[in-house]
Amino acid sequence: MRTRDGATGLPLQTGALPWRVSDGRGLEVLLVTSRRSSRWLIPKGWPMLGKTLAAAAAQEAYEEAGVRGRIDPQPLGSFRHRKQHEILGAMEVSILVHGLAVEQELPVWPEIGQRDRQWLSLEAAAAKVESVALAGFMTEFGARVSSGQR
């Protein structure tokens, strides 16, 4: 199980970029709030024993955002994120992101009441997240989808 980013040596987290194409609204992504700071971000978490990074990302999307769908086994890319760890304090991590084509949005999910979730256009989502790297990553994802790549 990978726990460090091979390129940066930073602790590794895995994340999902849940997305859908809506009639009249086009491409949208789903953001969630963090539990402690209520910052908007993508569902993410630590690698899970016995799961691929993609499967762990899909599990995080279910737990944090209440969505299920097709997870891309190939990561879209990665970005650095500064987080507040319960025990270790402030730390920088590398988040490896997998696209998740959402097929089901659940009315009840494990972390309901702990987080908010919101569907947004890529432009609105990029403006809402604090991470400049994540905002750029979403813009790049939109260009990939527009050109037929995922």
Short mmCIF file of C-alpha atoms in Angstrom, two decimals:
data_model
loop_
_atom_site.label_atom_id
_atom_site.label_comp_id
_atom_site.label_asym_id
_atom_site.label_seq_id
_atom_site.Cartn_x
_atom_site.Cartn_y
_atom_site.Cartn_z
CA MET A 1 0.00 0.00 0.00
CA ARG A 2 1.45 3.35 -1.05
CA THR A 3 1.60 5.89 1.76
CA ARG A 4 4.03 8.43 0.23
CA ASP A 5 4.09 10.31 -3.05
CA GLY A 6 7.04 8.93 -5.00
CA ALA A 7 7.83 12.27 -6.62
CA THR A 8 7.60 14.53 -3.56
CA GLY A 9 8.04 12.19 -0.59
CA LEU A 10 4.98 13.80 1.00
CA PRO A 11 2.36 11.71 2.82
CA LEU A 12 -0.14 10.48 0.23
CA GLN A 13 -3.90 10.85 0.32
CA THR A 14 -6.33 9.68 -2.32
CA GLY A 15 -9.25 11.77 -3.52
CA ALA A 16 -12.20 11.60 -5.87
CA LEU A 17 -13.43 14.31 -8.19
CA PRO A 18 -17.15 13.42 -8.46
CA TRP A 19 -18.62 14.75 -11.70
CA ARG A 20 -21.76 14.61 -13.83
CA VAL A 21 -23.18 16.20 -16.94
CA SER A 22 -26.58 17.76 -16.26
CA ASP A 23 -29.19 18.80 -18.79
CA GLY A 24 -29.10 22.56 -19.07
CA ARG A 25 -26.18 22.97 -16.67
CA GLY A 26 -23.43 20.99 -18.38
CA LEU A 27 -20.43 19.60 -16.53
CA GLU A 28 -20.62 19.86 -12.74
CA VAL A 29 -18.41 18.67 -9.91
CA LEU A 30 -19.38 17.87 -6.33
CA LEU A 31 -17.56 19.56 -3.46
CA VAL A 32 -17.82 18.81 0.25
CA THR A 33 -16.84 20.81 3.31
CA SER A 34 -14.09 19.72 5.66
CA ARG A 35 -15.32 18.72 9.10
CA ARG A 36 -13.20 21.13 11.13
CA SER A 37 -12.75 24.27 9.04
CA SER A 38 -15.75 23.98 6.69
CA ARG A 39 -13.47 24.67 3.71
CA TRP A 40 -14.75 23.41 0.37
CA LEU A 41 -12.75 20.56 -1.17
CA ILE A 42 -13.09 17.17 -2.84
CA PRO A 43 -13.73 13.93 -0.93
CA LYS A 44 -10.34 12.57 0.13
CA GLY A 45 -8.65 10.41 2.71
CA TRP A 46 -5.78 8.14 3.57
CA PRO A 47 -5.02 4.95 1.59
CA MET A 48 -6.93 1.92 2.88
CA LEU A 49 -5.44 -1.48 3.58
CA GLY A 50 -6.63 -4.00 0.99
CA LYS A 51 -7.96 -1.35 -1.43
CA THR A 52 -6.40 0.23 -4.48
CA LEU A 53 -6.00 3.99 -4.33
CA ALA A 54 -8.90 4.32 -6.78
CA ALA A 55 -11.15 2.08 -4.66
CA ALA A 56 -10.21 4.06 -1.54
CA ALA A 57 -11.08 7.30 -3.36
CA ALA A 58 -14.48 5.86 -4.31
CA GLN A 59 -15.03 4.84 -0.67
CA GLU A 60 -14.21 8.38 0.50
CA ALA A 61 -16.71 9.80 -2.03
CA TYR A 62 -19.39 7.52 -0.60
CA GLU A 63 -18.58 8.30 3.05
CA GLU A 64 -18.04 12.06 2.71
CA ALA A 65 -20.39 13.00 -0.15
CA GLY A 66 -22.91 10.17 -0.43
CA VAL A 67 -22.22 9.39 -4.08
CA ARG A 68 -21.40 6.20 -5.95
CA GLY A 69 -20.32 5.69 -9.52
CA ARG A 70 -17.55 4.62 -11.89
CA ILE A 71 -14.11 5.45 -10.56
CA ASP A 72 -11.32 5.88 -13.08
CA PRO A 73 -8.47 3.51 -12.09
CA GLN A 74 -5.99 5.93 -13.66
CA PRO A 75 -5.47 9.08 -11.60
CA LEU A 76 -6.18 12.43 -13.22
CA GLY A 77 -3.17 13.87 -11.44
CA SER A 78 -2.19 15.16 -8.03
CA PHE A 79 -1.93 18.38 -6.06
CA ARG A 80 -0.45 19.48 -2.75
CA HIS A 81 -2.73 20.34 0.15
CA ARG A 82 -2.09 21.71 3.62
CA LYS A 83 -4.28 20.01 6.20
CA GLN A 84 -4.76 20.03 9.94
CA HIS A 85 -4.18 16.51 11.26
CA GLU A 86 -5.83 15.59 14.59
CA ILE A 87 -2.58 14.31 16.11
CA LEU A 88 0.27 15.60 13.94
CA GLY A 89 -1.00 19.16 13.52
CA ALA A 90 -0.50 21.15 10.31
CA MET A 91 1.01 19.09 7.53
CA GLU A 92 1.37 19.11 3.77
CA VAL A 93 0.12 16.09 1.81
CA SER A 94 -0.03 15.09 -1.83
CA ILE A 95 -3.53 14.15 -3.00
CA LEU A 96 -3.78 11.73 -5.92
CA VAL A 97 -7.12 12.40 -7.63
CA HIS A 98 -9.33 9.95 -9.52
CA GLY A 99 -12.36 10.99 -11.54
CA LEU A 100 -15.68 9.55 -10.35
CA ALA A 101 -18.54 9.55 -12.87
CA VAL A 102 -21.48 9.78 -10.46
CA GLU A 103 -24.30 7.31 -11.06
CA GLN A 104 -26.09 7.55 -7.72
CA GLU A 105 -26.55 10.36 -5.19
CA LEU A 106 -27.78 9.03 -1.86
CA PRO A 107 -30.18 10.96 0.41
CA VAL A 108 -28.42 9.57 3.50
CA TRP A 109 -24.70 8.75 3.83
CA PRO A 110 -22.18 8.05 6.62
CA GLU A 111 -20.99 11.65 7.16
CA ILE A 112 -24.30 13.44 6.63
CA GLY A 113 -24.58 16.13 9.29
CA GLN A 114 -20.78 16.44 9.46
CA ARG A 115 -20.29 17.93 5.98
CA ASP A 116 -22.20 19.90 3.39
CA ARG A 117 -22.13 18.93 -0.28
CA GLN A 118 -22.82 21.06 -3.32
CA TRP A 119 -22.88 20.53 -7.10
CA LEU A 120 -21.18 23.39 -8.94
CA SER A 121 -20.00 24.29 -12.40
CA LEU A 122 -16.24 23.90 -12.78
CA GLU A 123 -15.83 27.67 -12.76
CA ALA A 124 -17.86 28.11 -9.57
CA ALA A 125 -16.11 25.16 -7.89
CA ALA A 126 -12.67 26.51 -8.80
CA ALA A 127 -13.65 29.87 -7.28
CA LYS A 128 -14.99 28.23 -4.09
CA VAL A 129 -11.96 26.11 -3.13
CA GLU A 130 -9.07 27.73 -1.25
CA SER A 131 -6.39 25.65 -2.94
CA VAL A 132 -5.08 27.35 -6.07
CA ALA A 133 -3.66 23.97 -7.13
CA LEU A 134 -7.06 22.27 -6.80
CA ALA A 135 -8.77 25.11 -8.69
CA GLY A 136 -6.30 24.75 -11.55
CA PHE A 137 -6.72 21.00 -11.47
CA MET A 138 -10.49 21.34 -11.92
CA THR A 139 -10.04 23.71 -14.86
CA GLU A 140 -7.68 21.20 -16.47
CA PHE A 141 -10.22 18.41 -15.87
CA GLY A 142 -12.90 20.47 -17.63
CA ALA A 143 -10.65 20.87 -20.66
CA ARG A 144 -10.04 17.10 -20.72
CA VAL A 145 -13.76 16.31 -20.59
CA SER A 146 -14.52 18.91 -23.28
CA SER A 147 -11.97 17.28 -25.57
CA GLY A 148 -13.42 13.80 -24.93
CA GLN A 149 -10.68 12.64 -22.54
CA ARG A 150 -11.21 11.67 -18.92
#
